[in-house]
């Protein structure tokens, strides 16, 4: 039987831009929206002001650009890799989010959150040991 | 009751949307990412794919359901519950995309769900 090309290493390497741009995008958006401030009310006028302020904020635009790069790398990888491989493996971003917010925004990370970070990493390690692709193979 | 209904919409919208987008990408065919021109063509073809837009619609539904839910429900309830979407995603990938999920992958998915819930609750 010929070796089946699951593009294993390539898939795992491409998790890096997926995870980094997803995490960076969320942190940048959070940073931007904190500068923008809370909605004064839920009236259409107040929401319009909020959106106008959000779209005038450079961090919000950096966040959106980051999320677009994330989406495009996610789509490219899914052209060959399993969804059930990529989606949970990309959940490493949920482990990165506390780390980045700890370093960049100075947020406190609780012991329970650190435990979650560890369990996510273990789960992702198991997933990367399964073949990245199980469909469309000859 | 309305919380549960909204939560189901969040999970089905986000997971269903990603599964539909995956289906669209598989229709277009495998891409070699180190050829920039092929990459551009790939994204243009994606925009012409019916399942891509069905996926985008479902993702939008999931996103707005989440925003609606967050107007009354606690974040500490919502995010741990959405951690279930990895399990739902695994089932959907098996049923609709024909992926083969080895026990090791299911174990990994279960750990990831638990870990995401803990991070959110922390």
PDB file of C-alpha atoms in Angstrom:
ATOM      1  CA  UNK A   1       0.000   0.000   0.000  1.00  0.00           C
ATOM      2  CA  UNK A   2       1.461   3.390  -0.963  1.00  0.00           C
ATOM      3  CA  UNK A   3       1.980   5.976   1.774  1.00  0.00           C
ATOM      4  CA  UNK A   4      -1.056   8.220   2.081  1.00  0.00           C
ATOM      5  CA  UNK A   5      -0.322  11.907   1.880  1.00  0.00           C
ATOM      6  CA  UNK A   6      -2.135  13.464   4.839  1.00  0.00           C
ATOM      7  CA  UNK A   7       0.017  16.641   4.692  1.00  0.00           C
ATOM      8  CA  UNK A   8       0.420  16.134   8.443  1.00  0.00           C
ATOM      9  CA  UNK A   9       3.396  18.395   9.078  1.00  0.00           C
ATOM     10  CA  UNK A  10       2.098  21.152   6.789  1.00  0.00           C
ATOM     11  CA  UNK A  11      -1.287  21.125   8.553  1.00  0.00           C
ATOM     12  CA  UNK A  12       0.304  21.362  12.004  1.00  0.00           C
ATOM     13  CA  UNK A  13       2.693  24.140  10.887  1.00  0.00           C
ATOM     14  CA  UNK A  14      -0.242  26.121   9.456  1.00  0.00           C
ATOM     15  CA  UNK A  15      -2.022  25.945  12.817  1.00  0.00           C
ATOM     16  CA  UNK A  16       0.491  28.625  13.875  1.00  0.00           C
ATOM     17  CA  UNK A  17      -0.862  31.469  11.688  1.00  0.00           C
ATOM     18  CA  UNK A  18      -4.454  30.307  12.356  1.00  0.00           C
ATOM     19  CA  UNK A  19      -3.950  30.439  16.111  1.00  0.00           C
ATOM     20  CA  UNK A  20      -1.778  33.567  16.194  1.00  0.00           C
ATOM     21  CA  UNK A  21      -4.015  35.694  13.972  1.00  0.00           C
ATOM     22  CA  UNK A  22      -7.198  34.518  15.736  1.00  0.00           C
ATOM     23  CA  UNK A  23      -5.756  35.331  19.180  1.00  0.00           C
ATOM     24  CA  UNK A  24      -4.102  38.591  18.113  1.00  0.00           C
ATOM     25  CA  UNK A  25      -7.309  39.615  16.345  1.00  0.00           C
ATOM     26  CA  UNK A  26      -9.410  39.115  19.469  1.00  0.00           C
ATOM     27  CA  UNK A  27      -6.933  40.872  21.757  1.00  0.00           C
ATOM     28  CA  UNK A  28      -6.588  43.825  19.344  1.00  0.00           C
ATOM     29  CA  UNK A  29     -10.384  44.099  19.038  1.00  0.00           C
ATOM     30  CA  UNK A  30     -10.736  43.972  22.833  1.00  0.00           C
ATOM     31  CA  UNK A  31      -8.064  46.669  23.224  1.00  0.00           C
ATOM     32  CA  UNK A  32      -9.773  48.865  20.619  1.00  0.00           C
ATOM     33  CA  UNK A  33     -13.260  48.381  22.062  1.00  0.00           C
ATOM     34  CA  UNK A  34     -12.038  49.217  25.571  1.00  0.00           C
ATOM     35  CA  UNK A  35     -10.804  52.555  24.206  1.00  0.00           C
ATOM     36  CA  UNK A  36     -14.133  53.056  22.437  1.00  0.00           C
ATOM     37  CA  UNK A  37     -16.007  52.475  25.706  1.00  0.00           C
ATOM     38  CA  UNK A  38     -19.397  51.013  26.559  1.00  0.00           C
ATOM     39  CA  UNK A  39     -22.641  51.741  24.748  1.00  0.00           C
ATOM     40  CA  UNK A  40     -24.503  54.521  26.567  1.00  0.00           C
ATOM     41  CA  UNK A  41     -27.807  52.827  25.748  1.00  0.00           C
ATOM     42  CA  UNK A  42     -29.245  50.344  23.244  1.00  0.00           C
ATOM     43  CA  UNK A  43     -30.994  53.050  21.223  1.00  0.00           C
ATOM     44  CA  UNK A  44     -30.180  53.075  17.480  1.00  0.00           C
ATOM     45  CA  UNK A  45     -28.561  56.512  17.830  1.00  0.00           C
ATOM     46  CA  UNK A  46     -26.251  55.392  20.660  1.00  0.00           C
ATOM     47  CA  UNK A  47     -25.316  52.234  18.713  1.00  0.00           C
ATOM     48  CA  UNK A  48     -24.567  54.293  15.597  1.00  0.00           C
ATOM     49  CA  UNK A  49     -22.217  56.506  17.638  1.00  0.00           C
ATOM     50  CA  UNK A  50     -20.556  53.389  19.074  1.00  0.00           C
ATOM     51  CA  UNK A  51     -20.006  51.864  15.609  1.00  0.00           C
ATOM     52  CA  UNK A  52     -18.671  55.161  14.245  1.00  0.00           C
ATOM     53  CA  UNK A  53     -16.184  55.368  17.125  1.00  0.00           C
ATOM     54  CA  UNK A  54     -15.213  51.701  16.679  1.00  0.00           C
ATOM     55  CA  UNK A  55     -14.478  52.146  12.965  1.00  0.00           C
ATOM     56  CA  UNK A  56     -12.377  55.242  13.706  1.00  0.00           C
ATOM     57  CA  UNK A  57     -10.154  53.221  16.047  1.00  0.00           C
ATOM     58  CA  UNK A  58      -6.872  51.889  14.547  1.00  0.00           C
ATOM     59  CA  UNK A  59      -6.756  48.912  16.960  1.00  0.00           C
ATOM     60  CA  UNK A  60     -10.197  47.796  15.768  1.00  0.00           C
ATOM     61  CA  UNK A  61      -8.956  47.872  12.148  1.00  0.00           C
ATOM     62  CA  UNK A  62      -5.808  45.927  13.056  1.00  0.00           C
ATOM     63  CA  UNK A  63      -8.066  43.407  14.804  1.00  0.00           C
ATOM     64  CA  UNK A  64     -10.317  43.047  11.757  1.00  0.00           C
ATOM     65  CA  UNK A  65      -7.280  42.649   9.450  1.00  0.00           C
ATOM     66  CA  UNK A  66      -5.897  39.970  11.778  1.00  0.00           C
ATOM     67  CA  UNK A  67      -9.189  38.076  11.786  1.00  0.00           C
ATOM     68  CA  UNK A  68      -9.325  38.212   7.971  1.00  0.00           C
ATOM     69  CA  UNK A  69      -5.853  36.639   7.723  1.00  0.00           C
ATOM     70  CA  UNK A  70      -7.037  34.027  10.241  1.00  0.00           C
ATOM     71  CA  UNK A  71     -10.133  33.220   8.165  1.00  0.00           C
ATOM     72  CA  UNK A  72      -8.148  32.876   4.926  1.00  0.00           C
ATOM     73  CA  UNK A  73      -5.543  30.538   6.436  1.00  0.00           C
ATOM     74  CA  UNK A  74      -8.331  28.526   8.090  1.00  0.00           C
ATOM     75  CA  UNK A  75     -10.120  28.149   4.722  1.00  0.00           C
ATOM     76  CA  UNK A  76      -6.913  27.195   2.882  1.00  0.00           C
ATOM     77  CA  UNK A  77      -6.052  24.443   5.381  1.00  0.00           C
ATOM     78  CA  UNK A  78      -9.613  23.084   5.288  1.00  0.00           C
ATOM     79  CA  UNK A  79      -9.229  22.518   1.537  1.00  0.00           C
ATOM     80  CA  UNK A  80      -7.442  19.291   2.466  1.00  0.00           C
ATOM     81  CA  UNK A  81      -7.449  18.795   6.258  1.00  0.00           C
ATOM     82  CA  UNK A  82     -10.255  17.405   8.447  1.00  0.00           C
ATOM     83  CA  UNK A  83     -12.527  19.920  10.137  1.00  0.00           C
ATOM     84  CA  UNK A  84     -12.520  17.641  13.205  1.00  0.00           C
ATOM     85  CA  UNK A  85      -8.708  17.973  13.258  1.00  0.00           C
ATOM     86  CA  UNK A  86      -8.289  21.699  12.583  1.00  0.00           C
ATOM     87  CA  UNK A  87     -11.132  23.157  14.686  1.00  0.00           C
ATOM     88  CA  UNK A  88     -10.246  21.557  18.043  1.00  0.00           C
ATOM     89  CA  UNK A  89      -6.492  21.895  17.391  1.00  0.00           C
ATOM     90  CA  UNK A  90      -6.983  25.609  16.716  1.00  0.00           C
ATOM     91  CA  UNK A  91      -8.564  25.792  20.202  1.00  0.00           C
ATOM     92  CA  UNK A  92      -4.975  26.270  21.359  1.00  0.00           C
ATOM     93  CA  UNK A  93      -5.970  29.925  20.844  1.00  0.00           C
ATOM     94  CA  UNK A  94      -8.191  29.608  23.940  1.00  0.00           C
ATOM     95  CA  UNK A  95      -5.022  28.672  25.810  1.00  0.00           C
ATOM     96  CA  UNK A  96      -3.071  31.532  24.232  1.00  0.00           C
ATOM     97  CA  UNK A  97      -5.756  34.128  25.014  1.00  0.00           C
ATOM     98  CA  UNK A  98      -5.105  34.113  28.810  1.00  0.00           C
ATOM     99  CA  UNK A  99      -1.343  34.256  28.135  1.00  0.00           C
ATOM    100  CA  UNK A 100      -1.605  37.216  25.740  1.00  0.00           C
ATOM    101  CA  UNK A 101      -4.090  39.121  27.909  1.00  0.00           C
ATOM    102  CA  UNK A 102      -1.800  38.471  30.894  1.00  0.00           C
ATOM    103  CA  UNK A 103       1.251  39.897  29.076  1.00  0.00           C
ATOM    104  CA  UNK A 104      -0.344  42.692  27.033  1.00  0.00           C
ATOM    105  CA  UNK A 105      -3.349  43.807  29.061  1.00  0.00           C
ATOM    106  CA  UNK A 106      -2.015  42.903  32.514  1.00  0.00           C
ATOM    107  CA  UNK A 107      -5.069  40.780  33.354  1.00  0.00           C
ATOM    108  CA  UNK A 108      -4.849  38.341  36.265  1.00  0.00           C
ATOM    109  CA  UNK A 109      -5.039  34.617  35.373  1.00  0.00           C
ATOM    110  CA  UNK A 110      -6.668  32.377  37.998  1.00  0.00           C
ATOM    111  CA  UNK A 111      -5.398  28.832  38.892  1.00  0.00           C
ATOM    112  CA  UNK A 112      -8.547  27.323  37.311  1.00  0.00           C
ATOM    113  CA  UNK A 113      -7.758  29.160  34.091  1.00  0.00           C
ATOM    114  CA  UNK A 114      -4.159  27.877  34.123  1.00  0.00           C
ATOM    115  CA  UNK A 115      -5.541  24.334  34.604  1.00  0.00           C
ATOM    116  CA  UNK A 116      -7.774  24.873  31.565  1.00  0.00           C
ATOM    117  CA  UNK A 117      -4.743  26.056  29.555  1.00  0.00           C
ATOM    118  CA  UNK A 118      -2.897  22.825  30.452  1.00  0.00           C
ATOM    119  CA  UNK A 119      -5.847  20.542  29.610  1.00  0.00           C
ATOM    120  CA  UNK A 120      -6.359  22.260  26.243  1.00  0.00           C
ATOM    121  CA  UNK A 121      -2.685  21.740  25.380  1.00  0.00           C
ATOM    122  CA  UNK A 122      -2.912  18.047  26.305  1.00  0.00           C
ATOM    123  CA  UNK A 123      -6.069  17.627  24.170  1.00  0.00           C
ATOM    124  CA  UNK A 124      -4.437  19.341  21.187  1.00  0.00           C
ATOM    125  CA  UNK A 125      -1.331  17.151  21.595  1.00  0.00           C
ATOM    126  CA  UNK A 126      -3.553  14.039  21.296  1.00  0.00           C
ATOM    127  CA  UNK A 127      -5.367  15.405  18.233  1.00  0.00           C
ATOM    128  CA  UNK A 128      -2.118  16.172  16.387  1.00  0.00           C
ATOM    129  CA  UNK A 129      -1.193  12.495  16.766  1.00  0.00           C
ATOM    130  CA  UNK A 130      -4.172  11.487  14.589  1.00  0.00           C
ATOM    131  CA  UNK A 131      -3.997  11.771  10.754  1.00  0.00           C
ATOM    132  CA  UNK A 132      -4.811  15.352   9.682  1.00  0.00           C
ATOM    133  CA  UNK A 133      -6.803  14.087   6.730  1.00  0.00           C
ATOM    134  CA  UNK A 134      -9.198  11.163   6.449  1.00  0.00           C
ATOM    135  CA  UNK A 135     -11.223  12.121   3.345  1.00  0.00           C
ATOM    136  CA  UNK A 136     -10.417  12.392  -0.354  1.00  0.00           C
ATOM    137  CA  UNK A 137      -7.498   9.957  -0.118  1.00  0.00           C
ATOM    138  CA  UNK A 138      -7.052   7.371  -2.906  1.00  0.00           C
TER     139      UNK A 138
ATOM    140  CA  UNK B   1     -36.135  28.059  27.876  1.00  0.00           C
ATOM    141  CA  UNK B   2     -35.279  31.006  25.634  1.00  0.00           C
ATOM    142  CA  UNK B   3     -31.680  30.745  26.933  1.00  0.00           C
ATOM    143  CA  UNK B   4     -31.511  27.098  25.840  1.00  0.00           C
ATOM    144  CA  UNK B   5     -33.051  27.887  22.453  1.00  0.00           C
ATOM    145  CA  UNK B   6     -30.614  30.745  21.894  1.00  0.00           C
ATOM    146  CA  UNK B   7     -27.691  28.568  22.985  1.00  0.00           C
ATOM    147  CA  UNK B   8     -28.706  25.877  20.490  1.00  0.00           C
ATOM    148  CA  UNK B   9     -28.795  28.534  17.737  1.00  0.00           C
ATOM    149  CA  UNK B  10     -25.316  29.741  18.751  1.00  0.00           C
ATOM    150  CA  UNK B  11     -23.828  26.233  18.597  1.00  0.00           C
ATOM    151  CA  UNK B  12     -25.666  25.127  15.442  1.00  0.00           C
ATOM    152  CA  UNK B  13     -24.933  28.421  13.687  1.00  0.00           C
ATOM    153  CA  UNK B  14     -21.208  28.549  14.421  1.00  0.00           C
ATOM    154  CA  UNK B  15     -20.516  24.831  13.988  1.00  0.00           C
ATOM    155  CA  UNK B  16     -22.901  24.365  11.064  1.00  0.00           C
ATOM    156  CA  UNK B  17     -21.385  27.417   9.399  1.00  0.00           C
ATOM    157  CA  UNK B  18     -17.826  26.123   9.718  1.00  0.00           C
ATOM    158  CA  UNK B  19     -18.845  22.664   8.487  1.00  0.00           C
ATOM    159  CA  UNK B  20     -20.563  24.243   5.461  1.00  0.00           C
ATOM    160  CA  UNK B  21     -17.452  26.359   4.728  1.00  0.00           C
ATOM    161  CA  UNK B  22     -15.309  23.204   5.030  1.00  0.00           C
ATOM    162  CA  UNK B  23     -17.621  21.438   2.557  1.00  0.00           C
ATOM    163  CA  UNK B  24     -17.200  24.378   0.137  1.00  0.00           C
ATOM    164  CA  UNK B  25     -13.397  24.226   0.442  1.00  0.00           C
ATOM    165  CA  UNK B  26     -13.410  20.465  -0.233  1.00  0.00           C
ATOM    166  CA  UNK B  27     -15.544  21.096  -3.365  1.00  0.00           C
ATOM    167  CA  UNK B  28     -12.963  23.538  -4.725  1.00  0.00           C
ATOM    168  CA  UNK B  29     -10.189  21.051  -4.154  1.00  0.00           C
ATOM    169  CA  UNK B  30      -6.906  20.765  -2.388  1.00  0.00           C
ATOM    170  CA  UNK B  31      -4.702  23.836  -2.505  1.00  0.00           C
ATOM    171  CA  UNK B  32      -0.907  24.159  -2.575  1.00  0.00           C
ATOM    172  CA  UNK B  33      -0.423  27.155  -0.330  1.00  0.00           C
ATOM    173  CA  UNK B  34       3.044  28.103  -1.536  1.00  0.00           C
ATOM    174  CA  UNK B  35       1.771  29.242  -4.942  1.00  0.00           C
ATOM    175  CA  UNK B  36       0.391  32.779  -4.375  1.00  0.00           C
ATOM    176  CA  UNK B  37      -1.475  32.974  -7.709  1.00  0.00           C
ATOM    177  CA  UNK B  38      -3.208  29.656  -7.111  1.00  0.00           C
ATOM    178  CA  UNK B  39      -4.081  30.924  -3.649  1.00  0.00           C
ATOM    179  CA  UNK B  40      -5.769  34.029  -5.055  1.00  0.00           C
ATOM    180  CA  UNK B  41      -7.728  31.901  -7.538  1.00  0.00           C
ATOM    181  CA  UNK B  42      -8.771  29.647  -4.683  1.00  0.00           C
ATOM    182  CA  UNK B  43     -10.334  32.498  -2.702  1.00  0.00           C
ATOM    183  CA  UNK B  44     -12.097  33.877  -5.777  1.00  0.00           C
ATOM    184  CA  UNK B  45     -13.581  30.427  -6.443  1.00  0.00           C
ATOM    185  CA  UNK B  46     -14.632  30.204  -2.786  1.00  0.00           C
ATOM    186  CA  UNK B  47     -16.768  33.333  -3.243  1.00  0.00           C
ATOM    187  CA  UNK B  48     -18.606  31.584  -6.091  1.00  0.00           C
ATOM    188  CA  UNK B  49     -19.361  28.483  -4.042  1.00  0.00           C
ATOM    189  CA  UNK B  50     -22.942  28.084  -2.803  1.00  0.00           C
ATOM    190  CA  UNK B  51     -21.935  26.255   0.397  1.00  0.00           C
ATOM    191  CA  UNK B  52     -19.504  29.044   1.283  1.00  0.00           C
ATOM    192  CA  UNK B  53     -22.386  31.550   1.457  1.00  0.00           C
ATOM    193  CA  UNK B  54     -24.643  29.099   3.308  1.00  0.00           C
ATOM    194  CA  UNK B  55     -21.757  28.784   5.788  1.00  0.00           C
ATOM    195  CA  UNK B  56     -21.335  32.565   6.086  1.00  0.00           C
ATOM    196  CA  UNK B  57     -25.103  32.904   6.682  1.00  0.00           C
ATOM    197  CA  UNK B  58     -25.013  30.275   9.443  1.00  0.00           C
ATOM    198  CA  UNK B  59     -21.937  31.900  11.029  1.00  0.00           C
ATOM    199  CA  UNK B  60     -23.769  35.246  11.053  1.00  0.00           C
ATOM    200  CA  UNK B  61     -26.814  33.570  12.647  1.00  0.00           C
ATOM    201  CA  UNK B  62     -24.570  32.038  15.329  1.00  0.00           C
ATOM    202  CA  UNK B  63     -22.794  35.353  15.949  1.00  0.00           C
ATOM    203  CA  UNK B  64     -25.973  37.418  16.325  1.00  0.00           C
ATOM    204  CA  UNK B  65     -27.574  34.727  18.508  1.00  0.00           C
ATOM    205  CA  UNK B  66     -24.495  34.972  20.724  1.00  0.00           C
ATOM    206  CA  UNK B  67     -24.790  38.773  20.943  1.00  0.00           C
ATOM    207  CA  UNK B  68     -28.503  38.456  21.766  1.00  0.00           C
ATOM    208  CA  UNK B  69     -27.852  35.779  24.383  1.00  0.00           C
ATOM    209  CA  UNK B  70     -25.187  37.920  26.041  1.00  0.00           C
ATOM    210  CA  UNK B  71     -27.700  40.737  26.604  1.00  0.00           C
ATOM    211  CA  UNK B  72     -29.297  38.656  29.412  1.00  0.00           C
ATOM    212  CA  UNK B  73     -27.154  35.558  30.085  1.00  0.00           C
ATOM    213  CA  UNK B  74     -23.879  35.459  32.034  1.00  0.00           C
ATOM    214  CA  UNK B  75     -20.667  35.052  30.015  1.00  0.00           C
ATOM    215  CA  UNK B  76     -19.606  32.394  32.536  1.00  0.00           C
ATOM    216  CA  UNK B  77     -22.608  30.309  31.469  1.00  0.00           C
ATOM    217  CA  UNK B  78     -22.449  31.002  27.745  1.00  0.00           C
ATOM    218  CA  UNK B  79     -18.801  30.296  26.899  1.00  0.00           C
ATOM    219  CA  UNK B  80     -18.523  26.948  28.783  1.00  0.00           C
ATOM    220  CA  UNK B  81     -21.700  25.845  27.018  1.00  0.00           C
ATOM    221  CA  UNK B  82     -20.285  26.820  23.632  1.00  0.00           C
ATOM    222  CA  UNK B  83     -17.249  24.631  24.423  1.00  0.00           C
ATOM    223  CA  UNK B  84     -19.641  21.800  23.528  1.00  0.00           C
ATOM    224  CA  UNK B  85     -19.421  23.007  19.931  1.00  0.00           C
ATOM    225  CA  UNK B  86     -16.175  21.007  19.513  1.00  0.00           C
ATOM    226  CA  UNK B  87     -18.102  17.812  20.284  1.00  0.00           C
ATOM    227  CA  UNK B  88     -21.001  18.863  18.028  1.00  0.00           C
ATOM    228  CA  UNK B  89     -18.414  19.736  15.354  1.00  0.00           C
ATOM    229  CA  UNK B  90     -16.880  16.252  15.635  1.00  0.00           C
ATOM    230  CA  UNK B  91     -20.281  14.606  15.161  1.00  0.00           C
ATOM    231  CA  UNK B  92     -21.126  16.891  12.228  1.00  0.00           C
ATOM    232  CA  UNK B  93     -17.744  16.199  10.584  1.00  0.00           C
ATOM    233  CA  UNK B  94     -18.407  12.458  10.870  1.00  0.00           C
ATOM    234  CA  UNK B  95     -22.013  12.647   9.633  1.00  0.00           C
ATOM    235  CA  UNK B  96     -21.851  15.322   6.938  1.00  0.00           C
ATOM    236  CA  UNK B  97     -18.218  15.406   5.827  1.00  0.00           C
ATOM    237  CA  UNK B  98     -17.488  11.665   6.133  1.00  0.00           C
ATOM    238  CA  UNK B  99     -14.413  12.177   8.306  1.00  0.00           C
ATOM    239  CA  UNK B 100     -13.090   9.217  10.302  1.00  0.00           C
ATOM    240  CA  UNK B 101     -12.653  10.131  13.950  1.00  0.00           C
ATOM    241  CA  UNK B 102     -10.275   7.782  15.748  1.00  0.00           C
ATOM    242  CA  UNK B 103     -10.802   7.275  19.525  1.00  0.00           C
ATOM    243  CA  UNK B 104      -7.635   9.312  20.124  1.00  0.00           C
ATOM    244  CA  UNK B 105      -9.187  12.278  18.310  1.00  0.00           C
ATOM    245  CA  UNK B 106     -12.411  11.988  20.342  1.00  0.00           C
ATOM    246  CA  UNK B 107     -10.320  11.956  23.520  1.00  0.00           C
ATOM    247  CA  UNK B 108      -8.513  15.089  22.361  1.00  0.00           C
ATOM    248  CA  UNK B 109     -11.819  16.805  21.505  1.00  0.00           C
ATOM    249  CA  UNK B 110     -13.221  15.968  24.961  1.00  0.00           C
ATOM    250  CA  UNK B 111     -10.122  17.413  26.690  1.00  0.00           C
ATOM    251  CA  UNK B 112     -10.231  20.562  24.551  1.00  0.00           C
ATOM    252  CA  UNK B 113     -13.931  21.086  25.438  1.00  0.00           C
ATOM    253  CA  UNK B 114     -13.199  20.644  29.143  1.00  0.00           C
ATOM    254  CA  UNK B 115     -10.180  22.953  28.981  1.00  0.00           C
ATOM    255  CA  UNK B 116     -12.059  25.715  27.135  1.00  0.00           C
ATOM    256  CA  UNK B 117     -14.886  25.493  29.706  1.00  0.00           C
ATOM    257  CA  UNK B 118     -12.362  25.798  32.574  1.00  0.00           C
ATOM    258  CA  UNK B 119     -10.631  28.791  30.966  1.00  0.00           C
ATOM    259  CA  UNK B 120     -14.021  30.488  30.572  1.00  0.00           C
ATOM    260  CA  UNK B 121     -15.168  29.680  34.126  1.00  0.00           C
ATOM    261  CA  UNK B 122     -11.819  30.728  35.641  1.00  0.00           C
TER     262      UNK B 122
END
